[in-house]
mmCIF file of C-alpha atoms and ligand atoms in Angstrom:
data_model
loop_
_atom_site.group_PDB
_atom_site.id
_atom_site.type_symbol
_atom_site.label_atom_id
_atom_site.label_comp_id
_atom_site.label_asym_id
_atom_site.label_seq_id
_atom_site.Cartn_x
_atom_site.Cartn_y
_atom_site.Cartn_z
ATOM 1 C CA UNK A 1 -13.934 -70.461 -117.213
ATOM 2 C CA UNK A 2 -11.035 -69.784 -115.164
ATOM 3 C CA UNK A 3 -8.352 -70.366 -117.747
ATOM 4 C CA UNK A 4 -5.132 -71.973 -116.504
ATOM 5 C CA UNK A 5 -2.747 -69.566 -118.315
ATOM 6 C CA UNK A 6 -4.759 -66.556 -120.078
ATOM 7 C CA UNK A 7 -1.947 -66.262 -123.007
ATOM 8 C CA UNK A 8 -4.414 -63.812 -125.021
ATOM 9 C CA UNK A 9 -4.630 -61.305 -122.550
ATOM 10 C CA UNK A 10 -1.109 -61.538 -121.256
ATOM 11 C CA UNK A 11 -0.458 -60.352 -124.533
ATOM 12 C CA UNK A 12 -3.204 -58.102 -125.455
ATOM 13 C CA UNK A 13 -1.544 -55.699 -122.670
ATOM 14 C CA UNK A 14 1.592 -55.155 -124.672
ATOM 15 C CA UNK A 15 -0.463 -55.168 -128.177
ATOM 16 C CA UNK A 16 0.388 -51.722 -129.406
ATOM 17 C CA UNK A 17 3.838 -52.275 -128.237
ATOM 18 C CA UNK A 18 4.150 -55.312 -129.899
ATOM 19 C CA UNK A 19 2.505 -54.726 -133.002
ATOM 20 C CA UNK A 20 4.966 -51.405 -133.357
ATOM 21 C CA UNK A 21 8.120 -54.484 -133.290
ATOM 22 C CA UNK A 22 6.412 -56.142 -135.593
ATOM 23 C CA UNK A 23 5.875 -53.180 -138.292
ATOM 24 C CA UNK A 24 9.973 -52.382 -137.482
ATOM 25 C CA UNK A 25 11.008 -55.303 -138.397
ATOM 26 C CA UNK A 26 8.707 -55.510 -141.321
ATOM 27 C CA UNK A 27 9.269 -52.084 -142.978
ATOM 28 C CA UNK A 28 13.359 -52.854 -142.126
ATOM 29 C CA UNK A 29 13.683 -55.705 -144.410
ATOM 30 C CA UNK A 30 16.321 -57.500 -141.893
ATOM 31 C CA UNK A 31 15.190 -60.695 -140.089
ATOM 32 C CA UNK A 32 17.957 -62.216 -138.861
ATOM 33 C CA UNK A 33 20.881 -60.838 -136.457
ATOM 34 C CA UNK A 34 20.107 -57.551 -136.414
ATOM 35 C CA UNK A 35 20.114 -54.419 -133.980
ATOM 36 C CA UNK A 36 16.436 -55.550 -132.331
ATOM 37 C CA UNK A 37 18.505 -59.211 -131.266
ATOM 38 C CA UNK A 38 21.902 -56.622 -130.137
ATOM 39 C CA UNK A 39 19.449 -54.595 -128.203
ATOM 40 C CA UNK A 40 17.505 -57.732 -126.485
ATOM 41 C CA UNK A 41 20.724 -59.747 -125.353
ATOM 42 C CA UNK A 42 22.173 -56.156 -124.130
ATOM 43 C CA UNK A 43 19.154 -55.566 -122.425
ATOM 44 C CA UNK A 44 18.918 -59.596 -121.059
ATOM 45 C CA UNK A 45 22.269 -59.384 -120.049
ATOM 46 C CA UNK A 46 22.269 -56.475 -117.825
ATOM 47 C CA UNK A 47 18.831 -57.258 -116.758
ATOM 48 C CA UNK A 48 20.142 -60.934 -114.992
ATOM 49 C CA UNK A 49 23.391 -59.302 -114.042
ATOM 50 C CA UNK A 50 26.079 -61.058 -116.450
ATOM 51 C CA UNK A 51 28.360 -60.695 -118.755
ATOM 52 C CA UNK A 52 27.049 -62.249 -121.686
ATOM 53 C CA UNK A 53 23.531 -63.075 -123.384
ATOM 54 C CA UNK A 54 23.240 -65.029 -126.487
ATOM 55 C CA UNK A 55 19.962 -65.703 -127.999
ATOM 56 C CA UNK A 56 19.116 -68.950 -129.631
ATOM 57 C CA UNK A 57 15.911 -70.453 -131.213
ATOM 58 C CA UNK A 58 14.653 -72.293 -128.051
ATOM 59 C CA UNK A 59 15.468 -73.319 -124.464
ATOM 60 C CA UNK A 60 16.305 -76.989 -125.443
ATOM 61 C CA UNK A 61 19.151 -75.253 -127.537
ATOM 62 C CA UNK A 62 20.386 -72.825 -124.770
ATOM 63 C CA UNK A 63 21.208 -76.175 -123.074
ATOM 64 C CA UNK A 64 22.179 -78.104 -125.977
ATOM 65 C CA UNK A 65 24.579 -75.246 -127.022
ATOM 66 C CA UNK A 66 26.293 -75.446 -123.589
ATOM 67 C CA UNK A 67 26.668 -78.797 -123.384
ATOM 68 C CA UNK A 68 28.356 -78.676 -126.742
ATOM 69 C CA UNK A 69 30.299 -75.749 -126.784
ATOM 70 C CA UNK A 70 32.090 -77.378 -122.916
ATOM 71 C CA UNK A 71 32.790 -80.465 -125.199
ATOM 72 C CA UNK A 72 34.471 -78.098 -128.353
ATOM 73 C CA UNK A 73 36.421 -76.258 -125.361
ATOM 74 C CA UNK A 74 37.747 -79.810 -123.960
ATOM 75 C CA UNK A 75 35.929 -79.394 -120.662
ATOM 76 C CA UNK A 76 34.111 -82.497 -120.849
ATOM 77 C CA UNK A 77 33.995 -85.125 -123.613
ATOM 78 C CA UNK A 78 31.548 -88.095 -125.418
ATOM 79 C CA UNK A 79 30.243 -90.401 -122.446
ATOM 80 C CA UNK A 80 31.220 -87.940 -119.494
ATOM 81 C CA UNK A 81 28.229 -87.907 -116.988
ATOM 82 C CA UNK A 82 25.960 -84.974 -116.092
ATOM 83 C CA UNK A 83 24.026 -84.933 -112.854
ATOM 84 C CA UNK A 84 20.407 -83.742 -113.239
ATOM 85 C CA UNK A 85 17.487 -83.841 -111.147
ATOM 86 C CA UNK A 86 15.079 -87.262 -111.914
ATOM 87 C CA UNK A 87 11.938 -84.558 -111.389
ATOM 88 C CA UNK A 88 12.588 -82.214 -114.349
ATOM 89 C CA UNK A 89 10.958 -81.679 -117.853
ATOM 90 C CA UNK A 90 12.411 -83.646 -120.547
ATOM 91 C CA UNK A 91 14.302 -81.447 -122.457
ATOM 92 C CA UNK A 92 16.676 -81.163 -119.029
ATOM 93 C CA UNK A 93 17.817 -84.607 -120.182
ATOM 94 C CA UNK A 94 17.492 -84.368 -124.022
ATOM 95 C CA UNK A 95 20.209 -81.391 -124.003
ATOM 96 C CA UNK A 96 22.510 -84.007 -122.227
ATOM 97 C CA UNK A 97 21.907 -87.423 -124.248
ATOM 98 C CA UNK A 98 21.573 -85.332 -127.627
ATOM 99 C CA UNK A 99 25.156 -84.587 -126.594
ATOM 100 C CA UNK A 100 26.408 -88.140 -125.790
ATOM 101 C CA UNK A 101 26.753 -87.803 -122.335
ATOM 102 C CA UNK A 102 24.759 -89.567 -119.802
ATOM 103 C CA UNK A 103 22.391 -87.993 -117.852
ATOM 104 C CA UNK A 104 22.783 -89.401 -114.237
ATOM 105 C CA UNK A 105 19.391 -88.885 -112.175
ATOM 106 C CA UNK A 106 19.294 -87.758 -108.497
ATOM 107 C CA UNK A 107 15.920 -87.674 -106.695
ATOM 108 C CA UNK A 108 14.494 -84.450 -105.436
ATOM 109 C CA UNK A 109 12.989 -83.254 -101.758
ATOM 110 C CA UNK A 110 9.856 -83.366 -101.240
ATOM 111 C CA UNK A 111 9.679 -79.750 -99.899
ATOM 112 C CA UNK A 112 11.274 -77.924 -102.542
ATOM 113 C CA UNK A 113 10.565 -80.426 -105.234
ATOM 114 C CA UNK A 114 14.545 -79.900 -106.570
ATOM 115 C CA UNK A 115 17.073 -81.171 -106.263
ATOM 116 C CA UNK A 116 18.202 -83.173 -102.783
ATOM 117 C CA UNK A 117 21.809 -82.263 -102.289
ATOM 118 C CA UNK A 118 22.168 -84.939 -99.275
ATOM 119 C CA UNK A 119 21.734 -87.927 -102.485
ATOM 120 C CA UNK A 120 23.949 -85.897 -104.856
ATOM 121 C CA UNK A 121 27.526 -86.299 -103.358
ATOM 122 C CA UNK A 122 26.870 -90.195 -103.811
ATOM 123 C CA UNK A 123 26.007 -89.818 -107.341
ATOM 124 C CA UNK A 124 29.628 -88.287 -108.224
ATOM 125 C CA UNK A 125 31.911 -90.587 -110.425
ATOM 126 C CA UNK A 126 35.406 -89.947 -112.145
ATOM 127 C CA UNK A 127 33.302 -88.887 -115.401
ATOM 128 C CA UNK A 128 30.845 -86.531 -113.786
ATOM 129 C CA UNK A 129 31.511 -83.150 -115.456
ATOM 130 C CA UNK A 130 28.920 -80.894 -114.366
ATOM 131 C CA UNK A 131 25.806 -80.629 -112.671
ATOM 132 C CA UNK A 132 22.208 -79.590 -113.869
ATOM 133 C CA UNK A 133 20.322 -77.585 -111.674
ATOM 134 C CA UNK A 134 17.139 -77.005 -112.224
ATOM 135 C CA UNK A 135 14.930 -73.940 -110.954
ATOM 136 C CA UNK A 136 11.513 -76.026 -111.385
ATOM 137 C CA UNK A 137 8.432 -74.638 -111.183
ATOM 138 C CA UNK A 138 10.030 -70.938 -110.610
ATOM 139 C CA UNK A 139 12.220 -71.713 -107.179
ATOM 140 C CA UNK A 140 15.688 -70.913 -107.309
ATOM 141 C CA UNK A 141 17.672 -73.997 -106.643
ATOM 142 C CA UNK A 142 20.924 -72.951 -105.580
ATOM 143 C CA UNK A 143 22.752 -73.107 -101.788
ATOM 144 C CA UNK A 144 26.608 -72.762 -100.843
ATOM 145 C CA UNK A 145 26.494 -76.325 -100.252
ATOM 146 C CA UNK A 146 25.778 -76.933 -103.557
ATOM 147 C CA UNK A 147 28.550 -74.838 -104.620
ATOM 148 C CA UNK A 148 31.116 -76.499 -102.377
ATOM 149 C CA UNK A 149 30.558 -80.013 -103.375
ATOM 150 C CA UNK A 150 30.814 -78.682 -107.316
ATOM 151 C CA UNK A 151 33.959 -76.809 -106.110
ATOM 152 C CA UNK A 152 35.140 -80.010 -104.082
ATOM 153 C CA UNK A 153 34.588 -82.298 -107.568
ATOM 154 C CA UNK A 154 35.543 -79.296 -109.948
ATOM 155 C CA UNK A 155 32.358 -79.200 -111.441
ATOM 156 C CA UNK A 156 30.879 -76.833 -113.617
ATOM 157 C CA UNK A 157 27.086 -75.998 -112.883
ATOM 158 C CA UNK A 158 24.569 -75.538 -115.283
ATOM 159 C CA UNK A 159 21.562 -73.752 -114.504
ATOM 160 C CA UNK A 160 18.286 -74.898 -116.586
ATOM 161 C CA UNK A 161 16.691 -71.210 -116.230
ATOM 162 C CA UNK A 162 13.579 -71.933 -118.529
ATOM 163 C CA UNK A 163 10.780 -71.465 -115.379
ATOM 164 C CA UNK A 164 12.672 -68.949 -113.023
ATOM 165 C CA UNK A 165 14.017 -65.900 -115.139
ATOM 166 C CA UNK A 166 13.868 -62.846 -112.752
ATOM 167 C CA UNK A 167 14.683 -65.030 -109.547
ATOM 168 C CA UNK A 168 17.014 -64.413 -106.952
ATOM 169 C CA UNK A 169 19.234 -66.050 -104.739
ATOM 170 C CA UNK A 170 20.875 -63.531 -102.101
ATOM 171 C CA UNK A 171 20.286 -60.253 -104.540
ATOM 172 C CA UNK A 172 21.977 -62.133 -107.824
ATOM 173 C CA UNK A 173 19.403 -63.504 -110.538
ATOM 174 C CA UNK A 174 19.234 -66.776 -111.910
ATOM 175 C CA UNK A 175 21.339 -67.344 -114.798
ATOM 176 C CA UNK A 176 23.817 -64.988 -112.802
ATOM 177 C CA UNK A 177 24.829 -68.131 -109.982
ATOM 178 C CA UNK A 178 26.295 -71.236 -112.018
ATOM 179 C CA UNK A 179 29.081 -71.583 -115.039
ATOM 180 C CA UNK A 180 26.139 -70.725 -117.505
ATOM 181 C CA UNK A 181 22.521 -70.968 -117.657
ATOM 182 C CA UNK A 182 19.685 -71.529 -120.544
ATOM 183 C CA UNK A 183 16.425 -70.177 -120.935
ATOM 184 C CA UNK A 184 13.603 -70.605 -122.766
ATOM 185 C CA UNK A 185 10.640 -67.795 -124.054
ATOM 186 C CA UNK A 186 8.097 -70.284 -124.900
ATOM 187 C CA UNK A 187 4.753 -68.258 -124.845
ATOM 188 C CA UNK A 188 3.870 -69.734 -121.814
ATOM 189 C CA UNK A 189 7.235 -69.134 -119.681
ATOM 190 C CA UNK A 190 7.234 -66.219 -117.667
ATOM 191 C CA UNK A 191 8.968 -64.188 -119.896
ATOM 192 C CA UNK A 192 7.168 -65.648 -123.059
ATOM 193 C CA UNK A 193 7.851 -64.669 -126.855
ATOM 194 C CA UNK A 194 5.040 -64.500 -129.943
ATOM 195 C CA UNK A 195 6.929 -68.540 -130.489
ATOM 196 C CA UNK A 196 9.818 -70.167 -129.779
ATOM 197 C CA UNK A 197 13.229 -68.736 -128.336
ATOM 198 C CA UNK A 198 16.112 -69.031 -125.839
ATOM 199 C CA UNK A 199 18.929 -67.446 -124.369
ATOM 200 C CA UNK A 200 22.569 -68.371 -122.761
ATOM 201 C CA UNK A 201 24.123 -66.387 -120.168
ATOM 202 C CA UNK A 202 27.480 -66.448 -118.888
ATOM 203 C CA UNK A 203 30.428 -64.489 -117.219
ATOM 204 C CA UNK A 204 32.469 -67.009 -119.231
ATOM 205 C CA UNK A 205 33.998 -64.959 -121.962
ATOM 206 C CA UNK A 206 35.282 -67.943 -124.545
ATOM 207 C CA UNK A 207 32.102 -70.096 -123.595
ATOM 208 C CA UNK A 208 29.884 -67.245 -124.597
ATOM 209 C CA UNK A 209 32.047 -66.507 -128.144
ATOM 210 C CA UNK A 210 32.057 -70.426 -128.427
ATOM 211 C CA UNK A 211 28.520 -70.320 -128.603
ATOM 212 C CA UNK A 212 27.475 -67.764 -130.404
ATOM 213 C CA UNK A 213 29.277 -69.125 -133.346
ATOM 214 C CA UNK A 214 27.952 -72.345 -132.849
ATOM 215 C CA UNK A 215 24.515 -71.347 -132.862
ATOM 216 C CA UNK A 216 25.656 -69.260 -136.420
ATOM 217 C CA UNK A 217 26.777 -73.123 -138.069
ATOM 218 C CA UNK A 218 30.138 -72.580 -136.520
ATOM 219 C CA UNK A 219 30.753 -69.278 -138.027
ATOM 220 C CA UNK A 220 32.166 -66.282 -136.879
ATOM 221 C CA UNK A 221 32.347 -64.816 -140.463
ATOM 222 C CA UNK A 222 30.206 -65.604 -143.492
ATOM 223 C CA UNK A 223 31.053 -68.114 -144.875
ATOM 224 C CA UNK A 224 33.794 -69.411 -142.348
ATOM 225 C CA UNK A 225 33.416 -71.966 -140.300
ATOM 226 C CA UNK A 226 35.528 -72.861 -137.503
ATOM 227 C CA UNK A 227 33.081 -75.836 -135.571
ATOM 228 C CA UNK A 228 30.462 -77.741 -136.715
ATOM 229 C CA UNK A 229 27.670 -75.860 -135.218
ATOM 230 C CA UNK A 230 23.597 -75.726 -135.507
ATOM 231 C CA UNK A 231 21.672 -73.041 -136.549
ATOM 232 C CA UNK A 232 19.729 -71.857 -133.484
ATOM 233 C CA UNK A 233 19.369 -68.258 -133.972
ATOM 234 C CA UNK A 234 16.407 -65.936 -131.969
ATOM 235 C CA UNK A 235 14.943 -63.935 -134.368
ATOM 236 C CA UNK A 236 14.530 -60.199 -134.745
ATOM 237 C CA UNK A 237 10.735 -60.095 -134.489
ATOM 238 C CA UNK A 238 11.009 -62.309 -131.325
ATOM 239 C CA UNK A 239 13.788 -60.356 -130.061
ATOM 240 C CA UNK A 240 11.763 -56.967 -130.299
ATOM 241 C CA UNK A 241 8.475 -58.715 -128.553
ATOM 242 C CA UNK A 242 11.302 -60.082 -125.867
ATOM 243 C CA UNK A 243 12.894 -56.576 -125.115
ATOM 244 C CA UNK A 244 9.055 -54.904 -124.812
ATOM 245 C CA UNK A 245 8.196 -57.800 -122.288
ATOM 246 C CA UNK A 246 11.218 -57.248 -120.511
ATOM 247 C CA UNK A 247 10.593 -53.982 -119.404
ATOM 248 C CA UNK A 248 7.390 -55.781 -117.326
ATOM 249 C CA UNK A 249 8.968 -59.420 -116.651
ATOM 250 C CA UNK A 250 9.606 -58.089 -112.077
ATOM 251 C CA UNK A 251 6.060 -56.660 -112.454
ATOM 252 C CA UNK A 252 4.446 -59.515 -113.531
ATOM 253 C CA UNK A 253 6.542 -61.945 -111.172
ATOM 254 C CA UNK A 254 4.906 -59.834 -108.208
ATOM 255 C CA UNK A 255 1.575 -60.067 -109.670
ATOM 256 C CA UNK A 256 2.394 -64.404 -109.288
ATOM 257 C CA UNK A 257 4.015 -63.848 -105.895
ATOM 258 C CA UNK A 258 0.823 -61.942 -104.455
ATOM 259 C CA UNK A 259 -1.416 -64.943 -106.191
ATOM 260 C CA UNK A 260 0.767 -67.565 -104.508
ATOM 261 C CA UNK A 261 0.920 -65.921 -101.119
ATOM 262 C CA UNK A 262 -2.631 -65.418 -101.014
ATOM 263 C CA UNK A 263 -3.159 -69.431 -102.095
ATOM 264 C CA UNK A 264 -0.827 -70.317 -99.229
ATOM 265 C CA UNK A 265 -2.171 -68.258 -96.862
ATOM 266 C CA UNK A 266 -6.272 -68.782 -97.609
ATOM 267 C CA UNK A 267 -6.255 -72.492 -99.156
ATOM 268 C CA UNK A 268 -7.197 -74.369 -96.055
ATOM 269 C CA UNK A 269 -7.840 -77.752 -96.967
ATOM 270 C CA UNK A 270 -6.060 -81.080 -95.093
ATOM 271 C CA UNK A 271 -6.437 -82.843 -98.812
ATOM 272 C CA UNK A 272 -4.214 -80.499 -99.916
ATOM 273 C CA UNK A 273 -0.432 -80.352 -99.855
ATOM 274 C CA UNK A 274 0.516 -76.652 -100.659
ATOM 275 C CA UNK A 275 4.140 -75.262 -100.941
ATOM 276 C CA UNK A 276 6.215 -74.893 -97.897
ATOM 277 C CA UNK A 277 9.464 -72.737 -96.861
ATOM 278 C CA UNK A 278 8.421 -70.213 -99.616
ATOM 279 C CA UNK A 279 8.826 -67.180 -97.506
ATOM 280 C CA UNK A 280 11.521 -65.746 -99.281
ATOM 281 C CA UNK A 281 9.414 -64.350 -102.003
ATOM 282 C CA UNK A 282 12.681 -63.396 -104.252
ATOM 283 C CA UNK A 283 13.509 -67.143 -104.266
ATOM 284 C CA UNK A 284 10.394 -67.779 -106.054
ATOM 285 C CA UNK A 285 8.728 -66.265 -109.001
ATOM 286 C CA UNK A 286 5.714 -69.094 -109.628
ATOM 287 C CA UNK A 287 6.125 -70.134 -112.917
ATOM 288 C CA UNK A 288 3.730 -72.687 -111.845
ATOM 289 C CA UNK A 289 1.643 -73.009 -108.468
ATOM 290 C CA UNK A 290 1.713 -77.426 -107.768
ATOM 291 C CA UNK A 291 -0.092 -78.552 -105.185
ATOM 292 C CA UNK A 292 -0.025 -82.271 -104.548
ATOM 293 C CA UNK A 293 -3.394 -84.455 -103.807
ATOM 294 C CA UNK A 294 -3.688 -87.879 -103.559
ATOM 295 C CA UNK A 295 -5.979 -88.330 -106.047
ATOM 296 C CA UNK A 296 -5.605 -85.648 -108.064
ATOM 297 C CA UNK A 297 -8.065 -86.638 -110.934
ATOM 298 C CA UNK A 298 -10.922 -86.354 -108.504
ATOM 299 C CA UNK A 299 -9.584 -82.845 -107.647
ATOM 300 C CA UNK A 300 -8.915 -81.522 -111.317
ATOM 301 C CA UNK A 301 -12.860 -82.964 -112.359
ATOM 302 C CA UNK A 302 -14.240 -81.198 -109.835
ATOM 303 C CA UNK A 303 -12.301 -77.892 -110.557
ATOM 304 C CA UNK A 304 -13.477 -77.963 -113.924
ATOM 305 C CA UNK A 305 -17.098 -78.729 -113.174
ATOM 306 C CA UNK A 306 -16.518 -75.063 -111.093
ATOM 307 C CA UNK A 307 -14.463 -74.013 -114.172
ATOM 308 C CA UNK A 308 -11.473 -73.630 -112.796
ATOM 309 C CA UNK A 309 -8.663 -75.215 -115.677
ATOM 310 C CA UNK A 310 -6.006 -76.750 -114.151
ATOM 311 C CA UNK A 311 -2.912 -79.006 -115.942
ATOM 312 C CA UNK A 312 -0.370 -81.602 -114.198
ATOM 313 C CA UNK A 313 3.192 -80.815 -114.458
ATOM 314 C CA UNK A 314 4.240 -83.577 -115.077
ATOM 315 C CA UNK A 315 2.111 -87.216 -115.763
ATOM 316 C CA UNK A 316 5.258 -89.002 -117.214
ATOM 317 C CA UNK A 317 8.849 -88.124 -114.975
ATOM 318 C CA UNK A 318 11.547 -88.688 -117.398
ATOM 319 C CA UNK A 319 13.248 -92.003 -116.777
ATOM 320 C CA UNK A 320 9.803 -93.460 -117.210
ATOM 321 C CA UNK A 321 9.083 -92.429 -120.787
ATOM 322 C CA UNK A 322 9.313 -94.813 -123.557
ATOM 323 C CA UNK A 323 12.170 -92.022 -124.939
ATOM 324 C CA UNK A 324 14.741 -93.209 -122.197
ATOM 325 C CA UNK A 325 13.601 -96.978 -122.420
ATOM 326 C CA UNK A 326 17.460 -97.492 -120.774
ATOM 327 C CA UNK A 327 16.021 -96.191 -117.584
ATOM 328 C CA UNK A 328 12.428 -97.710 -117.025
ATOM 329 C CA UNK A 329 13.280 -100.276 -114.672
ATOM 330 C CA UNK A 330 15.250 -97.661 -112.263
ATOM 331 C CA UNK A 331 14.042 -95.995 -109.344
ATOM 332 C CA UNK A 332 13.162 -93.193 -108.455
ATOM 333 C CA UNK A 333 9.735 -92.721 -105.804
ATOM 334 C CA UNK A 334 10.013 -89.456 -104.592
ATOM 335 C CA UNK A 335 10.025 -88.465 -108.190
ATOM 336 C CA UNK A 336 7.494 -90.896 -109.331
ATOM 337 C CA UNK A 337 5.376 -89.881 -106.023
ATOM 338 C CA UNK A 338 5.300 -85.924 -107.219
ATOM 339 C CA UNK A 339 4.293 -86.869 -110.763
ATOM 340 C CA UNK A 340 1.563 -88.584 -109.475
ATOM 341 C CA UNK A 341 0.603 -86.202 -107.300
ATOM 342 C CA UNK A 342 0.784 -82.717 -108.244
ATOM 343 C CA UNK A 343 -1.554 -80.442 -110.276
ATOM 344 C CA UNK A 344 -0.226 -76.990 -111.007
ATOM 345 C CA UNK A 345 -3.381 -74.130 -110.342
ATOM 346 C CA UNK A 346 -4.537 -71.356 -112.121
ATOM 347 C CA UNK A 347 -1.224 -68.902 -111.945
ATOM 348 C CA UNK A 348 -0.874 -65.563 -114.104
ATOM 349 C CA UNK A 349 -0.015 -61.834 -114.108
ATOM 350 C CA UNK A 350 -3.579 -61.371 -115.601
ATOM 351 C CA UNK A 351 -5.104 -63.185 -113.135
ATOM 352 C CA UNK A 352 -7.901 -61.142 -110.974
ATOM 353 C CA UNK A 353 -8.759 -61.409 -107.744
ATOM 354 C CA UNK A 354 -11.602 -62.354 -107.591
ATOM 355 C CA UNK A 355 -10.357 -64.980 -109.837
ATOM 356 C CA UNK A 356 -8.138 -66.178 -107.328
ATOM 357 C CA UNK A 357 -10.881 -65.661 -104.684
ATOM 358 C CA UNK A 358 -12.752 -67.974 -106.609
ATOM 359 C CA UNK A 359 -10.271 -70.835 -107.010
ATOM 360 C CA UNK A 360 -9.392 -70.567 -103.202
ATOM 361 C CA UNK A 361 -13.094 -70.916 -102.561
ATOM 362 C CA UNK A 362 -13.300 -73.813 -104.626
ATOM 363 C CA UNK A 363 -10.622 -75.745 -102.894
ATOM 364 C CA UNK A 364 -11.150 -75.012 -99.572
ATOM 365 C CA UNK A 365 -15.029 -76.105 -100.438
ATOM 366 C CA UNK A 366 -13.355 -79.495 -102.058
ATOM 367 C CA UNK A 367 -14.062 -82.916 -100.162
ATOM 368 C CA UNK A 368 -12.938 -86.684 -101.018
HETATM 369 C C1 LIG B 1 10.400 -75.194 -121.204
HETATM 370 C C2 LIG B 1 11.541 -75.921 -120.612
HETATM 371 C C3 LIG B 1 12.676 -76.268 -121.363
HETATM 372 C C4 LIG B 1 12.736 -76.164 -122.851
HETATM 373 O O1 LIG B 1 12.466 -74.930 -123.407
HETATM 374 P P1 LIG B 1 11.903 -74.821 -124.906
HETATM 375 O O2 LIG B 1 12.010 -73.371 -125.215
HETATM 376 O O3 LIG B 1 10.501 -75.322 -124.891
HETATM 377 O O4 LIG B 1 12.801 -75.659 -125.766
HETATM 378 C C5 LIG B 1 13.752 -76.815 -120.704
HETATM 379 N N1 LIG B 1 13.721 -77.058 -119.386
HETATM 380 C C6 LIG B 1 12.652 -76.770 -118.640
HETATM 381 C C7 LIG B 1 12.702 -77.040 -117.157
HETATM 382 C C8 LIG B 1 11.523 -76.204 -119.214
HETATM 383 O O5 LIG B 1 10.461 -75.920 -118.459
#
């Protein structure tokens, strides 16, 4: 079987590595806030370029945090709205509504499969505050367009970094081009922790304080507390897997790029809609590979008959779950066209390839 995402031998590479964190941390005593999370966020920062790197329990909280540390600062308040793309993963919108404000949707293009920043400008009200981007899939969403029209409006942009950490948009990272960015080191992200964890970045030097005491209950001495805050903390075991992963996170994005360019290049199938306007490799670091298929079922059966594991990212778009009820009647279908469509393939540093050889073969072999 041709696993989708091999997370056992990602991390078997690192083992002795990882296991020597895990045996510091242990034989230290301290769990919590200590030198292995100073060294990661030093380490995070200068690795994306920015001033500041916080790390939190999870990528939902990196946005959550954000949202609610721009609301402490008076930057944007209860019912302000937030523009985000309709064709994201949940937890884009959850950081928003979990802070009272109002997620507004705008439809991506079908090309890039983010953001379409000829619908945005008509999606701007008196109460928009800020605008989500989203780097889905692993390609950088950014432009000087979309810079101008947040300039233009005054809004701040917020870059939901949880599938493109270690992309670039004209030499400067991800999480380096908007007001702040979140990330998340689910195992399965590109740069994946041993469980859950997050990070902020910033240049913004009282955002970034802001936060870091709010993800500490509002403190920024024991037993003080200046906000209310959450505790969303990354801790030091994570934090010591994160900074030994770091050290191979551009390695293992050109392992993805050389799988993707070889799918693009050697899939040859008129069933199949591949990626387009990739060719700026940098732009892209392939947290997922989606093709899109009509009927994608048929395609996914077969592929696993050849055992080749594939998964759909994602069945259910957002304003279509039973969570945002508010929104099931609106409309959105280019959004609702990709979730029916796409199926993300086989994609991984530890991918072989012959592996790759193989799932090209079966595609290409693949009739309706
Ligand atoms: C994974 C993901 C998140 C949430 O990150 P968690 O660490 O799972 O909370 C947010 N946005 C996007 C686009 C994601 O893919």
């Amino acid at each position: 079987m041709i696993k989708f995402l091999d997370l056992q031998k990602i991390n078997q590479k690192y083992a002795d590595e990882l296991k020597k964190e895990a045996s510091d941390v242990i034989d230290s005593g301290w769990f919590l806030m200590g030198e292995k999370l100073n060294t990661f966020e030093a380490n995070f920062a200068k690795f994306n370029g920015v001033k500041h790197a916080i790390g939190v329990a999870n990528g939902l909280d990196a946005l959550r945090l954000i949202l609610k540390a721009y609301i402490d600062l008076g930057v944007m308040q209860k019912g302000d709205e937030i523009i985000v793309p309709a064709n994201t993963y949940i937890a884009s919108l959850l950081s928003i509504s979990d802070n009272n404000l109002v997620p507004v949707l705008v439809e991506p293009d079908l090309d890039s499969y983010n953001l379409d920043l000829t619908l945005l400008e008509a999606k701007i009200t008196k109460r928009t505050k800020a605008i989500m981007v989203v780097h889905l899939y692993g390609r950088v969403c950014w432009s000087d367009a979309l810079v101008a029209l947040a300039n233009k409006y005054n809004l701040k942009i917020i870059e939901d970094n949880a599938q493109a950490v270690g992309a670039t948009f004209e030499g400067k990272k991800t999480g380096n081009l908007g007001d702040a960015a979140g990330f998340s080191f689910y195992p399965g992200k590109n740069l994946g922790a041993l469980g859950d964890s997050g990070a902020v970045t910033t240049n913004d030097d009282a955002l970034a304080q802001h936060i870091r005491a709010l993800g500490n209950y509002g403190s920024t001495k024991k037993y003080v507390n200046d906000f209310q805050g959450l505790n969303s903390r990354l801790d030091e075991i994570q934090a010591g897997f994160l900074s030994v992963k770091l050290n191979y996170i551009d390695d293992e994005n050109s392992r993805r790029q050389e799988i993707a360019a070889r799918y693009i290049a050697e899939i040859k199938n008129d069933k199949i809609i591949l990626p387009v306007n990739t060719n700026d490799v940098k732009n892209h670091v392939w947290h997922l590979f989606v093709v899109r298929t009509e009927n994608r079922i048929l395609l996914q059966n077969y592929l696993l008959e050849k055992e080749v594991q594939t998964l759909i990212h994602y069945p259910i778009p957002p304003h279509k779950q039973e969570a945002y009820k508010m929104m099931n009647n609106e409309s959105y279908p280019i959004t609702e066209k990709i979730h029916n469509e796409v199926l993300s393939l086989p994609i991984s540093p530890v991918m072989s390839d012959d592996q790759v050889g193989v799932v090209i073969n079966c595609i290409n072999q693949f009739c309706i």
